[in-house]
mmCIF file of C-alpha atoms in Angstrom:
data_model
loop_
_atom_site.group_PDB
_atom_site.id
_atom_site.type_symbol
_atom_site.label_atom_id
_atom_site.label_comp_id
_atom_site.label_asym_id
_atom_site.label_seq_id
_atom_site.Cartn_x
_atom_site.Cartn_y
_atom_site.Cartn_z
ATOM 1 C CA MET A 1 197.566 129.288 78.127
ATOM 2 C CA GLN A 2 195.427 127.490 76.226
ATOM 3 C CA ARG A 3 193.911 127.524 72.532
ATOM 4 C CA ILE A 4 191.002 129.969 71.960
ATOM 5 C CA CYS A 5 188.811 129.572 68.250
ATOM 6 C CA VAL A 6 186.226 132.647 67.959
ATOM 7 C CA ILE A 7 183.849 132.036 65.193
ATOM 8 C CA GLY A 8 182.986 136.081 63.866
ATOM 9 C CA GLY A 9 185.068 137.908 66.162
ATOM 10 C CA SER A 10 185.233 141.740 63.947
ATOM 11 C CA ARG A 11 183.386 143.678 65.780
ATOM 12 C CA TYR A 12 181.627 145.178 68.960
ATOM 13 C CA PHE A 13 182.526 142.952 71.895
ATOM 14 C CA GLY A 14 183.119 140.823 69.786
ATOM 15 C CA LYS A 15 186.451 141.577 68.906
ATOM 16 C CA LEU A 16 187.081 142.937 72.324
ATOM 17 C CA LEU A 17 187.159 140.162 73.242
ATOM 18 C CA VAL A 18 189.739 138.576 70.857
ATOM 19 C CA ARG A 19 191.346 140.953 72.906
ATOM 20 C CA ARG A 20 191.095 140.459 76.552
ATOM 21 C CA LEU A 21 191.802 136.768 75.299
ATOM 22 C CA GLN A 22 194.765 137.346 73.795
ATOM 23 C CA ALA A 23 195.935 140.375 76.976
ATOM 24 C CA ALA A 24 195.686 137.153 79.547
ATOM 25 C CA GLY A 25 197.482 134.348 76.804
ATOM 26 C CA HIS A 26 195.942 133.050 75.387
ATOM 27 C CA GLN A 27 196.870 131.724 71.960
ATOM 28 C CA VAL A 28 193.667 133.081 69.400
ATOM 29 C CA THR A 29 192.354 131.282 66.597
ATOM 30 C CA VAL A 30 189.758 133.938 64.708
ATOM 31 C CA ILE A 31 187.411 132.279 61.774
ATOM 32 C CA ASN A 32 185.126 135.245 59.844
ATOM 33 C CA ARG A 33 185.546 135.717 55.899
ATOM 34 C CA GLY A 34 188.181 138.278 56.056
ATOM 35 C CA SER A 35 186.454 141.659 56.045
ATOM 36 C CA THR A 36 187.661 142.798 59.386
ATOM 37 C CA PRO A 37 191.286 141.545 59.892
ATOM 38 C CA PRO A 38 191.829 140.009 63.980
ATOM 39 C CA PRO A 39 194.899 142.372 65.634
ATOM 40 C CA PRO A 40 198.617 141.272 65.083
ATOM 41 C CA GLY A 41 199.583 138.017 66.664
ATOM 42 C CA VAL A 42 195.963 136.111 65.850
ATOM 43 C CA GLU A 43 195.615 133.937 63.423
ATOM 44 C CA HIS A 44 193.397 134.399 60.969
ATOM 45 C CA LEU A 45 191.722 131.865 59.286
ATOM 46 C CA VAL A 46 189.649 133.669 56.309
ATOM 47 C CA VAL A 47 186.495 131.378 54.951
ATOM 48 C CA ASP A 48 183.036 131.493 55.250
ATOM 49 C CA ARG A 49 181.605 128.947 57.940
ATOM 50 C CA ASP A 50 178.892 128.041 56.354
ATOM 51 C CA ASP A 51 180.391 126.443 53.717
ATOM 52 C CA GLU A 52 181.619 122.983 55.961
ATOM 53 C CA ALA A 53 183.888 121.607 53.473
ATOM 54 C CA ALA A 54 186.161 124.848 53.120
ATOM 55 C CA LEU A 55 185.237 125.589 56.812
ATOM 56 C CA THR A 56 186.321 121.871 57.235
ATOM 57 C CA ALA A 57 189.995 122.234 54.525
ATOM 58 C CA ALA A 58 190.603 125.326 56.565
ATOM 59 C CA LEU A 59 190.527 123.767 59.938
ATOM 60 C CA ALA A 60 192.960 121.316 58.857
ATOM 61 C CA SER A 61 194.589 119.332 62.057
ATOM 62 C CA ARG A 62 194.200 122.315 64.091
ATOM 63 C CA THR A 63 192.161 121.352 67.374
ATOM 64 C CA PHE A 64 190.870 123.402 70.442
ATOM 65 C CA ASP A 65 190.453 124.285 73.433
ATOM 66 C CA VAL A 66 187.488 126.348 73.851
ATOM 67 C CA VAL A 67 185.412 127.697 70.580
ATOM 68 C CA VAL A 68 183.522 130.823 71.429
ATOM 69 C CA ASP A 69 180.955 131.574 68.079
ATOM 70 C CA GLN A 70 179.534 135.032 67.648
ATOM 71 C CA VAL A 71 178.095 134.441 64.861
ATOM 72 C CA CYS A 72 175.528 131.485 64.803
ATOM 73 C CA TYR A 73 171.847 132.369 63.911
ATOM 74 C CA THR A 74 170.069 128.963 62.063
ATOM 75 C CA PRO A 75 170.563 125.642 62.923
ATOM 76 C CA VAL A 76 171.403 125.339 60.186
ATOM 77 C CA GLN A 77 175.084 126.635 60.978
ATOM 78 C CA ALA A 78 174.470 124.825 63.745
ATOM 79 C CA ALA A 79 174.870 121.519 62.884
ATOM 80 C CA ILE A 80 177.847 121.986 60.127
ATOM 81 C CA ALA A 81 179.924 124.018 62.892
ATOM 82 C CA ALA A 82 179.080 120.290 65.039
ATOM 83 C CA ARG A 83 179.839 118.167 62.829
ATOM 84 C CA ALA A 84 183.679 120.454 62.411
ATOM 85 C CA PHE A 85 183.988 121.663 65.311
ATOM 86 C CA ALA A 86 183.462 117.495 66.984
ATOM 87 C CA GLY A 87 186.659 115.433 68.343
ATOM 88 C CA ARG A 88 188.257 119.155 67.604
ATOM 89 C CA THR A 89 187.360 120.882 71.269
ATOM 90 C CA ARG A 90 186.789 120.084 74.736
ATOM 91 C CA ARG A 91 183.735 123.084 74.737
ATOM 92 C CA TYR A 92 182.025 125.412 73.067
ATOM 93 C CA VAL A 93 179.861 128.394 73.959
ATOM 94 C CA MET A 94 177.321 130.243 71.946
ATOM 95 C CA THR A 95 176.744 133.999 71.862
ATOM 96 C CA SER A 96 172.273 133.524 71.574
ATOM 97 C CA THR A 97 169.963 136.556 73.030
ATOM 98 C CA ILE A 98 167.499 137.913 75.416
ATOM 99 C CA GLU A 99 164.718 137.318 72.334
ATOM 100 C CA VAL A 100 165.125 133.681 72.867
ATOM 101 C CA TYR A 101 162.697 134.206 76.008
ATOM 102 C CA ASP A 102 160.082 136.747 73.851
ATOM 103 C CA PRO A 103 156.610 135.197 74.039
ATOM 104 C CA ALA A 104 155.639 136.808 70.529
ATOM 105 C CA THR A 105 157.480 134.174 68.611
ATOM 106 C CA ALA A 106 157.324 131.255 70.271
ATOM 107 C CA ALA A 107 154.964 129.513 72.241
ATOM 108 C CA LEU A 108 156.424 129.867 76.045
ATOM 109 C CA PRO A 109 155.218 129.447 79.247
ATOM 110 C CA THR A 110 153.745 131.882 80.325
ATOM 111 C CA VAL A 111 155.799 134.235 83.013
ATOM 112 C CA PRO A 112 154.167 137.225 84.850
ATOM 113 C CA PRO A 113 154.931 140.253 84.654
ATOM 114 C CA GLY A 114 157.499 141.302 87.357
ATOM 115 C CA THR A 115 158.911 137.858 87.708
ATOM 116 C CA PRO A 116 163.012 137.808 86.040
ATOM 117 C CA VAL A 117 162.524 135.157 83.593
ATOM 118 C CA THR A 118 165.039 132.465 83.989
ATOM 119 C CA GLU A 119 167.021 130.120 81.821
ATOM 120 C CA ASP A 120 164.430 127.268 82.188
ATOM 121 C CA THR A 121 161.660 128.699 80.774
ATOM 122 C CA VAL A 122 163.236 127.771 77.985
ATOM 123 C CA ASP A 123 165.001 124.536 76.742
ATOM 124 C CA PRO A 124 167.353 124.136 74.436
ATOM 125 C CA ALA A 125 167.456 119.902 75.075
ATOM 126 C CA SER A 126 164.334 119.364 74.015
ATOM 127 C CA TRP A 127 163.219 122.516 71.893
ATOM 128 C CA ARG A 128 161.898 121.116 68.161
ATOM 129 C CA VAL A 129 164.921 121.925 65.484
ATOM 130 C CA ALA A 130 163.102 121.640 61.718
ATOM 131 C CA MET A 131 166.231 122.100 58.903
ATOM 132 C CA ASP A 132 164.102 122.399 56.291
ATOM 133 C CA LEU A 133 162.660 125.699 56.842
ATOM 134 C CA PRO A 134 164.288 128.257 54.278
ATOM 135 C CA TRP A 135 167.094 129.318 57.125
ATOM 136 C CA HIS A 136 169.039 130.594 54.036
ATOM 137 C CA ASP A 137 166.565 133.360 52.824
ATOM 138 C CA ASP A 138 168.196 136.835 54.851
ATOM 139 C CA ALA A 139 164.600 138.439 54.358
ATOM 140 C CA TYR A 140 163.658 134.908 56.680
ATOM 141 C CA LEU A 141 166.203 134.377 58.711
ATOM 142 C CA GLU A 142 165.494 138.518 59.341
ATOM 143 C CA ALA A 143 161.402 137.820 60.502
ATOM 144 C CA HIS A 144 162.753 134.719 62.425
ATOM 145 C CA TYR A 145 165.441 135.692 64.547
ATOM 146 C CA ALA A 146 164.585 134.314 67.756
ATOM 147 C CA GLU A 147 163.589 131.235 66.440
ATOM 148 C CA GLY A 148 166.696 130.486 64.738
ATOM 149 C CA LYS A 149 168.870 131.365 67.575
ATOM 150 C CA ARG A 150 166.207 128.809 69.523
ATOM 151 C CA GLN A 151 166.830 125.840 67.681
ATOM 152 C CA ALA A 152 170.500 126.884 67.072
ATOM 153 C CA GLU A 153 170.796 126.634 70.459
ATOM 154 C CA ALA A 154 168.892 123.041 70.484
ATOM 155 C CA VAL A 155 171.564 121.813 68.164
ATOM 156 C CA LEU A 156 174.053 122.190 69.650
ATOM 157 C CA ALA A 157 173.239 121.310 73.162
ATOM 158 C CA ARG A 158 172.424 117.866 71.680
ATOM 159 C CA ALA A 159 176.188 117.359 69.701
ATOM 160 C CA ALA A 160 177.918 115.174 70.980
ATOM 161 C CA GLY A 161 181.680 115.582 71.922
ATOM 162 C CA PHE A 162 181.840 118.672 73.480
ATOM 163 C CA GLU A 163 180.613 120.976 76.435
ATOM 164 C CA PHE A 164 178.481 123.553 75.580
ATOM 165 C CA THR A 165 177.410 126.755 77.231
ATOM 166 C CA SER A 166 175.116 130.010 75.830
ATOM 167 C CA VAL A 167 175.070 132.440 76.412
ATOM 168 C CA ARG A 168 171.666 134.634 76.449
ATOM 169 C CA SER A 169 172.447 138.573 75.939
ATOM 170 C CA ALA A 170 170.350 141.678 77.402
ATOM 171 C CA HIS A 171 170.682 144.180 75.285
ATOM 172 C CA VAL A 172 173.638 145.635 74.138
ATOM 173 C CA LEU A 173 174.448 148.770 74.519
ATOM 174 C CA GLY A 174 177.689 151.570 74.976
ATOM 175 C CA GLY A 175 178.461 154.670 73.998
ATOM 176 C CA GLY A 176 179.685 156.085 70.603
ATOM 177 C CA ALA A 177 181.701 154.352 68.320
ATOM 178 C CA GLN A 178 180.653 151.501 70.153
ATOM 179 C CA GLU A 179 176.831 151.344 69.589
ATOM 180 C CA PHE A 180 177.288 149.233 66.913
ATOM 181 C CA THR A 181 173.627 148.800 66.780
ATOM 182 C CA GLY A 182 172.580 152.978 66.758
ATOM 183 C CA ARG A 183 170.263 152.694 69.309
ATOM 184 C CA LEU A 184 171.359 154.442 72.572
ATOM 185 C CA ALA A 185 172.000 157.177 69.556
ATOM 186 C CA HIS A 186 168.655 157.214 68.313
ATOM 187 C CA TYR A 187 166.920 157.939 72.184
ATOM 188 C CA ALA A 188 169.780 160.328 72.133
ATOM 189 C CA GLY A 189 169.073 162.015 69.237
ATOM 190 C CA ARG A 190 165.068 162.339 69.293
ATOM 191 C CA ILE A 191 165.147 164.165 73.081
ATOM 192 C CA THR A 192 167.500 166.145 71.525
ATOM 193 C CA ARG A 193 166.311 166.964 69.055
ATOM 194 C CA GLY A 194 162.750 167.483 70.870
ATOM 195 C CA GLU A 195 161.588 164.711 68.589
ATOM 196 C CA GLU A 196 159.333 162.196 69.764
ATOM 197 C CA ILE A 197 159.228 158.527 71.120
ATOM 198 C CA THR A 198 156.616 156.239 70.173
ATOM 199 C CA VAL A 199 156.453 153.943 73.828
ATOM 200 C CA HIS A 200 153.053 152.140 75.041
ATOM 201 C CA ALA A 201 150.651 153.426 77.315
ATOM 202 C CA LYS A 202 152.452 150.111 79.790
ATOM 203 C CA ALA A 203 155.987 149.956 79.004
ATOM 204 C CA LEU A 204 157.435 146.779 80.355
ATOM 205 C CA PRO A 205 160.687 147.328 81.939
ATOM 206 C CA THR A 206 163.516 145.480 81.010
ATOM 207 C CA VAL A 207 166.971 144.746 80.681
ATOM 208 C CA PHE A 208 170.422 145.357 79.978
ATOM 209 C CA ILE A 209 174.734 144.708 79.284
ATOM 210 C CA HIS A 210 177.238 146.784 78.159
ATOM 211 C CA TYR A 211 178.946 145.967 75.719
ATOM 212 C CA GLN A 212 182.440 145.846 77.862
ATOM 213 C CA GLU A 213 180.493 143.668 80.172
ATOM 214 C CA LEU A 214 179.675 141.671 77.541
ATOM 215 C CA ALA A 215 182.807 140.339 76.870
ATOM 216 C CA ASP A 216 184.079 140.059 80.015
ATOM 217 C CA LEU A 217 181.458 137.059 80.845
ATOM 218 C CA LEU A 218 182.362 135.681 77.638
ATOM 219 C CA ARG A 219 185.431 135.123 78.682
ATOM 220 C CA TRP A 220 184.650 133.572 81.904
ATOM 221 C CA ALA A 221 182.855 131.288 79.788
ATOM 222 C CA THR A 222 185.243 130.033 78.511
ATOM 223 C CA MET A 223 187.130 129.525 81.379
ATOM 224 C CA ALA A 224 184.340 127.810 82.764
ATOM 225 C CA ASP A 225 183.128 124.610 83.021
ATOM 226 C CA PHE A 226 179.227 124.532 83.511
ATOM 227 C CA THR A 227 177.257 123.815 80.465
ATOM 228 C CA GLY A 228 174.327 125.143 79.614
ATOM 229 C CA PRO A 229 172.463 128.142 79.194
ATOM 230 C CA VAL A 230 173.596 131.205 81.065
ATOM 231 C CA ASN A 231 171.693 135.157 81.080
ATOM 232 C CA ALA A 232 173.219 137.246 81.055
ATOM 233 C CA CYS A 233 171.382 140.724 81.919
ATOM 234 C CA SER A 234 173.350 143.185 84.355
ATOM 235 C CA ASP A 235 171.761 144.051 87.160
ATOM 236 C CA GLY A 236 168.502 146.928 87.397
ATOM 237 C CA PRO A 237 166.042 146.277 84.442
ATOM 238 C CA LEU A 238 164.734 150.048 82.994
ATOM 239 C CA ASP A 239 161.130 150.672 81.631
ATOM 240 C CA VAL A 240 162.050 152.491 78.588
ATOM 241 C CA HIS A 241 160.697 155.392 80.604
ATOM 242 C CA ASP A 242 164.136 155.085 82.711
ATOM 243 C CA LEU A 243 166.363 155.897 80.030
ATOM 244 C CA ALA A 244 164.604 157.882 78.251
ATOM 245 C CA ALA A 245 164.591 159.759 81.648
ATOM 246 C CA ILE A 246 169.023 158.963 81.715
ATOM 247 C CA ILE A 247 169.065 160.349 78.785
ATOM 248 C CA ALA A 248 167.059 163.801 79.200
ATOM 249 C CA THR A 249 169.211 164.607 82.049
ATOM 250 C CA GLN A 250 172.326 165.233 80.228
ATOM 251 C CA ALA A 251 170.307 166.232 77.089
ATOM 252 C CA GLY A 252 168.927 169.190 79.087
ATOM 253 C CA ARG A 253 165.675 168.271 76.711
ATOM 254 C CA GLU A 254 162.865 166.853 78.415
ATOM 255 C CA PRO A 255 161.371 163.487 76.228
ATOM 256 C CA VAL A 256 158.263 164.132 74.086
ATOM 257 C CA TYR A 257 156.335 160.962 74.027
ATOM 258 C CA ARG A 258 153.318 159.578 71.432
ATOM 259 C CA THR A 259 151.696 156.743 73.153
ATOM 260 C CA VAL A 260 151.091 153.350 70.597
ATOM 261 C CA PRO A 261 147.937 150.746 71.189
ATOM 262 C CA ALA A 262 148.648 146.837 72.821
ATOM 263 C CA GLY A 263 150.356 145.424 69.528
ATOM 264 C CA ASP A 264 151.322 147.996 67.683
ATOM 265 C CA GLU A 265 155.046 148.768 66.523
ATOM 266 C CA ALA A 266 156.539 151.754 69.290
ATOM 267 C CA SER A 267 160.520 152.889 69.451
ATOM 268 C CA ALA A 268 162.815 150.146 70.453
ATOM 269 C CA PHE A 269 163.103 148.903 74.343
ATOM 270 C CA SER A 270 159.164 149.430 74.629
ATOM 271 C CA PHE A 271 158.049 146.441 75.343
ATOM 272 C CA ASP A 272 154.323 145.537 75.348
ATOM 273 C CA ARG A 273 155.934 142.170 76.837
ATOM 274 C CA HIS A 274 157.571 140.544 78.900
ATOM 275 C CA TYR A 275 160.662 138.168 79.450
ATOM 276 C CA ALA A 276 162.962 140.362 81.057
ATOM 277 C CA MET A 277 165.515 138.209 82.394
ATOM 278 C CA SER A 278 166.699 136.835 85.460
ATOM 279 C CA ASN A 279 171.071 137.536 86.013
ATOM 280 C CA ALA A 280 171.261 134.711 88.937
ATOM 281 C CA ARG A 281 172.607 131.416 87.348
ATOM 282 C CA ALA A 282 175.522 133.362 85.921
ATOM 283 C CA LYS A 283 175.937 134.885 89.788
ATOM 284 C CA GLU A 284 175.534 131.436 91.355
ATOM 285 C CA LEU A 285 178.257 130.180 88.816
ATOM 286 C CA GLY A 286 180.242 133.188 90.052
ATOM 287 C CA PHE A 287 180.276 135.874 87.770
ATOM 288 C CA SER A 288 179.344 139.475 89.100
ATOM 289 C CA PHE A 289 177.613 142.230 87.723
ATOM 290 C CA ALA A 290 177.660 145.061 87.376
ATOM 291 C CA HIS A 291 174.250 147.265 87.947
ATOM 292 C CA THR A 292 173.067 149.742 84.356
ATOM 293 C CA THR A 293 172.924 152.743 85.894
ATOM 294 C CA ASP A 294 175.934 152.098 87.170
ATOM 295 C CA TRP A 295 177.709 152.465 83.069
ATOM 296 C CA LEU A 296 174.655 154.020 81.468
ATOM 297 C CA PRO A 297 175.029 157.075 82.164
ATOM 298 C CA GLY A 298 178.881 157.681 80.709
ATOM 299 C CA ALA A 299 177.806 155.786 77.533
ATOM 300 C CA VAL A 300 175.379 158.311 77.393
ATOM 301 C CA ALA A 301 177.504 160.949 77.988
ATOM 302 C CA GLU A 302 179.880 159.384 74.874
ATOM 303 C CA THR A 303 176.683 159.199 73.169
ATOM 304 C CA LEU A 304 176.204 162.647 73.163
ATOM 305 C CA THR A 305 179.621 163.570 72.304
ATOM 306 C CA ALA A 306 180.028 162.016 69.877
ATOM 307 C CA ALA A 307 176.608 162.769 67.851
ATOM 308 C CA PRO A 308 175.981 165.987 65.918
ATOM 309 C CA SER A 309 174.442 169.234 66.924
ATOM 310 C CA PRO A 310 170.373 169.174 66.981
ATOM 311 C CA THR A 311 171.148 173.062 64.605
ATOM 312 C CA ALA A 312 173.772 171.034 62.534
#
């Protein structure tokens, strides 16, 4: 049994992670602002992680084997956590994102289309941190989500006193109520209703992961001893046409496309730039991934079942 603290853990794969850690016999503590209580038997600390004094007071004399941070978006949050958990944990696992590799958001090394992007493309140990940017402004943070994650990783990677790893997640999908982003439902709805999907003329592939697989990978990362970033994506990249075709097969409708020029806004998952990740490092460390086409049809079926009728 290990003592594991989950910051966030109130929805989607974080909620599932908490249940799976508890089922495995670990002593779990959840820290969030109290909007959603954890399962019975899980310790709940209600505190705003942005309030350093309140967080330190809530932690009191507690120590943990591992901290899993589901909701770290800025270097400011990361710095608060690094100070609050210094000397309290052996290992710190942060949930990060594929967006750290988006070449539209930072000057990154060029990766040729078709070459899976590896973790060393963004090295948190050497990434510049700017604490004085307006990270507390919601509009700024939304517009700089990828950079916030890069800098948060950088702060925690340089923190003393604990091992650190970041799990850079692909686009997370589920089915029905389990897909909190609504993107799969968006596609299912538009295809079912015969509405246009906007795509780029040369839409490039991206990578996905099922929310259950991501929960499994995060649980695996809590028990592991590697450090540094690790990419989390199912095998089998798909482009927007591949995704739409899987939905269309089950919906019984042909997708309708409208092409937009490169650089223009298109539907989610239509990309005119390449940053599909490699999952080779996680495999080398011992994690086995499913293929996207193993779970995506089931998620689509759940989404279609949950969606209202096109005539409703």
